[in-house]
XYZ file of C-alpha atoms in Angstrom:
297
model
C 13.990 -36.416 -51.554
C 10.794 -34.848 -52.902
C 11.898 -31.357 -51.827
C 15.606 -31.996 -52.231
C 15.297 -32.466 -55.990
C 14.551 -28.746 -56.298
C 18.224 -27.904 -56.130
C 18.779 -24.799 -58.241
C 16.907 -22.200 -56.181
C 18.474 -22.962 -52.767
C 21.878 -23.573 -54.361
C 21.920 -20.126 -55.982
C 20.741 -18.555 -52.725
C 23.526 -20.339 -50.832
C 26.117 -19.069 -53.328
C 24.792 -15.503 -53.311
C 24.514 -15.574 -49.519
C 28.112 -16.839 -49.131
C 26.768 -19.728 -47.068
C 25.590 -17.372 -44.292
C 22.050 -18.105 -43.081
C 21.130 -14.431 -42.615
C 22.224 -13.543 -46.137
C 20.648 -16.655 -47.670
C 17.194 -15.530 -46.520
C 17.661 -12.231 -48.368
C 19.114 -14.037 -51.397
C 16.016 -16.251 -51.656
C 13.758 -13.194 -51.785
C 16.096 -11.372 -54.165
C 16.177 -14.306 -56.564
C 12.385 -14.363 -56.729
C 12.251 -10.606 -57.342
C 14.720 -11.147 -60.186
C 12.593 -14.050 -61.431
C 9.482 -11.862 -61.597
C 11.366 -9.295 -63.682
C 12.741 -12.063 -65.905
C 9.260 -13.493 -66.407
C 7.963 -10.074 -67.478
C 10.880 -9.691 -69.910
C 10.227 -13.125 -71.414
C 6.509 -12.396 -71.849
C 7.532 -9.144 -73.589
C 9.767 -11.140 -75.958
C 6.917 -13.578 -76.607
C 4.629 -10.661 -77.443
C 7.226 -9.283 -79.886
C 7.575 -12.679 -81.526
C 3.843 -12.539 -82.272
C 3.794 -8.956 -83.526
C 2.468 -7.411 -80.322
C 3.858 -4.548 -78.266
C 6.437 -5.670 -75.686
C 4.552 -3.657 -73.088
C 2.415 -6.773 -72.649
C 5.292 -8.054 -70.524
C 3.898 -6.015 -67.646
C 0.854 -8.322 -67.709
C 2.975 -10.977 -65.967
C 3.017 -8.746 -62.884
C -0.727 -9.271 -62.467
C -0.537 -13.041 -62.005
C -1.268 -13.918 -58.344
C 0.912 -17.031 -58.286
C 3.992 -14.870 -58.733
C 3.267 -12.837 -55.604
C 2.255 -15.848 -53.520
C 5.570 -17.482 -54.409
C 7.478 -14.303 -53.574
C 5.858 -14.093 -50.140
C 6.657 -17.733 -49.352
C 10.205 -17.962 -50.816
C 9.589 -21.134 -52.835
C 11.146 -22.386 -56.075
C 8.018 -22.119 -58.240
C 8.939 -18.778 -59.807
C 12.317 -19.991 -61.000
C 10.685 -23.030 -62.595
C 8.079 -20.956 -64.426
C 10.799 -18.588 -65.697
C 12.426 -21.682 -67.201
C 9.118 -22.603 -68.847
C 8.715 -19.107 -70.318
C 12.313 -19.218 -71.561
C 11.557 -22.515 -73.310
C 8.542 -20.931 -75.023
C 10.591 -17.997 -76.303
C 13.671 -19.983 -77.374
C 11.589 -22.712 -79.010
C 9.801 -20.104 -81.117
C 13.168 -18.559 -82.006
C 14.493 -22.053 -82.915
C 17.413 -21.771 -80.485
C 18.147 -25.424 -79.760
C 20.912 -24.946 -77.187
C 19.081 -22.242 -75.267
C 15.911 -24.346 -75.152
C 17.812 -27.317 -73.726
C 19.520 -25.158 -71.097
C 16.219 -23.540 -70.090
C 14.606 -26.948 -69.706
C 17.518 -28.272 -67.650
C 17.325 -25.254 -65.320
C 13.556 -25.660 -64.988
C 13.926 -29.346 -64.112
C 16.487 -28.589 -61.405
C 14.136 -25.917 -60.042
C 11.065 -28.142 -59.834
C 10.448 -31.669 -61.054
C 7.012 -30.781 -62.473
C 8.934 -29.167 -65.351
C 9.186 -32.699 -66.731
C 5.802 -31.832 -68.247
C 7.415 -29.062 -70.303
C 10.253 -31.393 -71.278
C 7.767 -34.026 -72.473
C 5.709 -31.540 -74.495
C 8.864 -30.056 -76.060
C 10.037 -33.504 -77.103
C 6.635 -34.281 -78.612
C 6.688 -30.930 -80.409
C 10.122 -31.726 -81.865
C 8.732 -34.984 -83.240
C 5.579 -33.273 -84.532
C 7.556 -30.550 -86.312
C 10.303 -32.966 -87.437
C 13.095 -31.137 -85.689
C 15.206 -34.285 -85.711
C 18.436 -32.598 -84.614
C 16.714 -31.473 -81.420
C 15.966 -34.985 -80.161
C 19.409 -35.900 -78.803
C 19.922 -32.642 -76.834
C 16.392 -32.956 -75.442
C 17.038 -36.560 -74.438
C 20.032 -35.390 -72.376
C 18.092 -32.664 -70.551
C 16.846 -34.832 -67.598
C 20.302 -36.322 -66.911
C 21.358 -33.744 -64.258
C 18.061 -34.253 -62.408
C 18.385 -38.048 -62.608
C 21.955 -37.958 -61.294
C 21.021 -35.641 -58.440
C 18.046 -37.867 -57.568
C 20.369 -40.852 -57.331
C 22.562 -38.918 -54.902
C 19.501 -38.195 -52.767
C 18.322 -41.824 -52.972
C 21.658 -43.083 -51.719
C 21.777 -40.542 -48.904
C 18.158 -41.025 -47.775
C 17.647 -44.696 -48.565
C 14.680 -45.099 -46.199
C 12.627 -42.266 -47.723
C 9.789 -43.098 -50.107
C 10.250 -40.679 -52.974
C 6.820 -41.103 -54.562
C 4.739 -40.852 -51.400
C 3.838 -37.156 -51.664
C 3.041 -37.445 -55.372
C 0.419 -40.087 -54.590
C -1.088 -37.767 -51.969
C -1.192 -34.716 -54.232
C -3.004 -36.326 -57.173
C -6.012 -38.583 -57.628
C -8.845 -39.311 -60.033
C -9.698 -36.447 -62.455
C -12.153 -33.943 -61.034
C -12.556 -35.581 -57.612
C -10.404 -33.053 -55.782
C -12.160 -30.151 -57.477
C -15.604 -31.480 -56.503
C -14.467 -31.943 -52.899
C -13.113 -28.403 -52.914
C -16.424 -27.044 -54.142
C -18.156 -28.989 -51.388
C -15.819 -27.434 -48.827
C -16.556 -23.907 -50.064
C -20.292 -24.615 -49.856
C -19.953 -26.015 -46.339
C -20.920 -29.542 -47.430
C -17.502 -31.150 -47.066
C -14.896 -30.625 -44.356
C -11.215 -30.776 -45.265
C -8.968 -32.107 -42.519
C -6.983 -29.393 -40.762
C -8.698 -26.532 -42.630
C -11.124 -24.198 -40.844
C -11.197 -20.931 -42.840
C -13.002 -17.795 -41.761
C -15.862 -16.420 -43.838
C -13.582 -13.799 -45.421
C -10.975 -16.402 -46.322
C -13.676 -18.693 -47.704
C -14.946 -15.912 -49.969
C -11.460 -15.072 -51.208
C -10.718 -18.771 -51.687
C -13.861 -19.085 -53.816
C -12.746 -16.170 -55.992
C -9.267 -17.694 -56.357
C -10.722 -21.076 -57.290
C -12.993 -19.446 -59.871
C -9.944 -17.806 -61.459
C -8.083 -21.145 -61.380
C -11.029 -22.862 -63.102
C -11.169 -20.087 -65.710
C -7.453 -20.605 -66.339
C -8.079 -24.315 -66.935
C -10.736 -23.382 -69.495
C -8.271 -21.025 -71.198
C -5.700 -23.823 -71.450
C -8.311 -26.179 -72.876
C -9.225 -23.577 -75.494
C -5.557 -23.036 -76.375
C -4.953 -26.789 -76.659
C -7.866 -27.110 -79.085
C -7.119 -23.983 -81.128
C -5.526 -24.426 -84.538
C -4.256 -20.832 -84.391
C -1.952 -21.506 -81.455
C 1.558 -22.822 -82.052
C 2.081 -26.568 -81.861
C 4.379 -26.275 -78.861
C 1.859 -24.180 -76.949
C -1.029 -26.505 -77.822
C 0.845 -29.592 -76.682
C 2.215 -27.962 -73.537
C -1.217 -26.659 -72.543
C -2.712 -30.121 -72.973
C 0.111 -31.852 -71.086
C -0.199 -29.470 -68.122
C -3.986 -29.638 -68.128
C -4.152 -33.393 -67.475
C -2.405 -33.489 -64.047
C -4.050 -30.189 -63.077
C -7.446 -31.855 -63.369
C -6.173 -34.662 -61.107
C -5.156 -32.283 -58.298
C -6.249 -33.518 -54.869
C -7.480 -31.508 -51.909
C -3.966 -31.783 -50.455
C -3.135 -28.928 -52.861
C -6.613 -27.459 -53.307
C -7.230 -27.061 -49.576
C -6.036 -23.433 -49.449
C -5.656 -20.747 -52.109
C -1.904 -20.085 -51.574
C -1.222 -23.741 -52.394
C -2.954 -24.302 -55.727
C -2.248 -20.741 -56.878
C 1.475 -21.253 -56.300
C 1.809 -24.928 -57.267
C 0.077 -24.344 -60.610
C 1.847 -21.082 -61.389
C 2.752 -22.552 -64.796
C -0.922 -22.763 -65.756
C -1.370 -19.004 -65.467
C 1.896 -18.380 -67.324
C 0.842 -20.623 -70.216
C -2.641 -19.102 -70.257
C -1.112 -15.636 -70.614
C 1.033 -16.800 -73.548
C -1.973 -18.419 -75.186
C -4.288 -15.438 -74.801
C -1.591 -13.162 -76.217
C -0.865 -15.364 -79.208
C -4.545 -15.817 -80.015
C -5.263 -12.108 -79.423
C -8.258 -13.291 -77.447
C -10.981 -10.913 -76.351
C -10.847 -12.681 -72.981
C -7.283 -11.521 -72.317
C -8.141 -8.246 -70.587
C -11.033 -9.608 -68.440
C -8.827 -12.506 -67.343
C -5.977 -10.127 -66.463
C -8.355 -7.877 -64.508
C -9.449 -10.910 -62.489
C -5.801 -11.856 -61.920
C -4.990 -8.338 -60.761
C -7.907 -8.297 -58.319
C -6.810 -11.593 -56.765
C -3.209 -10.326 -56.501
C -4.323 -7.120 -54.760
C -6.593 -9.089 -52.462
C -3.781 -11.449 -51.547
C -1.411 -8.612 -50.627
C -4.137 -6.841 -48.663
C -4.654 -9.971 -46.603
C -0.930 -10.592 -46.300
C -0.179 -7.088 -45.053
C -3.165 -6.470 -42.782
C -4.780 -9.765 -41.827
C -1.969 -12.314 -41.705
C -0.586 -13.045 -38.219
């Protein structure tokens, strides 16, 4: 049930692949390539909305989570495209488009409920009363699909993996640091020295991204939607367990939305940390592809 709720990505691949397994594999990859281009276009629109050159859209191509997701054919990219679409349509005050983007994001990955919650809170904060009913209807397709899964797999515990993936704030991060220092062994993980070094660099970038989101959430110059969304995403991120933090492809991909929101925040604030952060992102992306092409089995 946990995986089955992420319906949109495999459904589109099945349609585009005409139900043929060989074509579906190519459709999955093609959809993620399209998602990367869509994400760049949405970041360009966001930049234009804040009086910046749309060429900043190319900055999305530096984010390592995008390339990790592409290499693994998972639904994370489609969900983060939905999040970026919500950011752009909310700023443009397009109520219907925002609701559709949220619905698509929810059917791509259930963690998009965080974006739905922050958008609802933003509507209350900004007194967009006419937005409340459409936003209240957004989770209905996901809820109905979940009920179908519950009836089909009645013996499956839906919340089991969620309890494994999250714990007390900061505990998972401290255990991860202990693992990188050789003081704490994670079950089933025995990285080489090279992988340990790259993992440390990836974790440092992830921690820097958390700091960016905290700064955005506290900044009065950021939009209300972006402040609330950054804060809402930051809370569960801090509760991430070593089940996700064990290896760099996991937390980089699972928390792809954090990097996307950080990019939006740094652009809107015109932060001096934007370019150093993007350079770090680009280095991690290049390092990942180098390892994927030459070192991966």
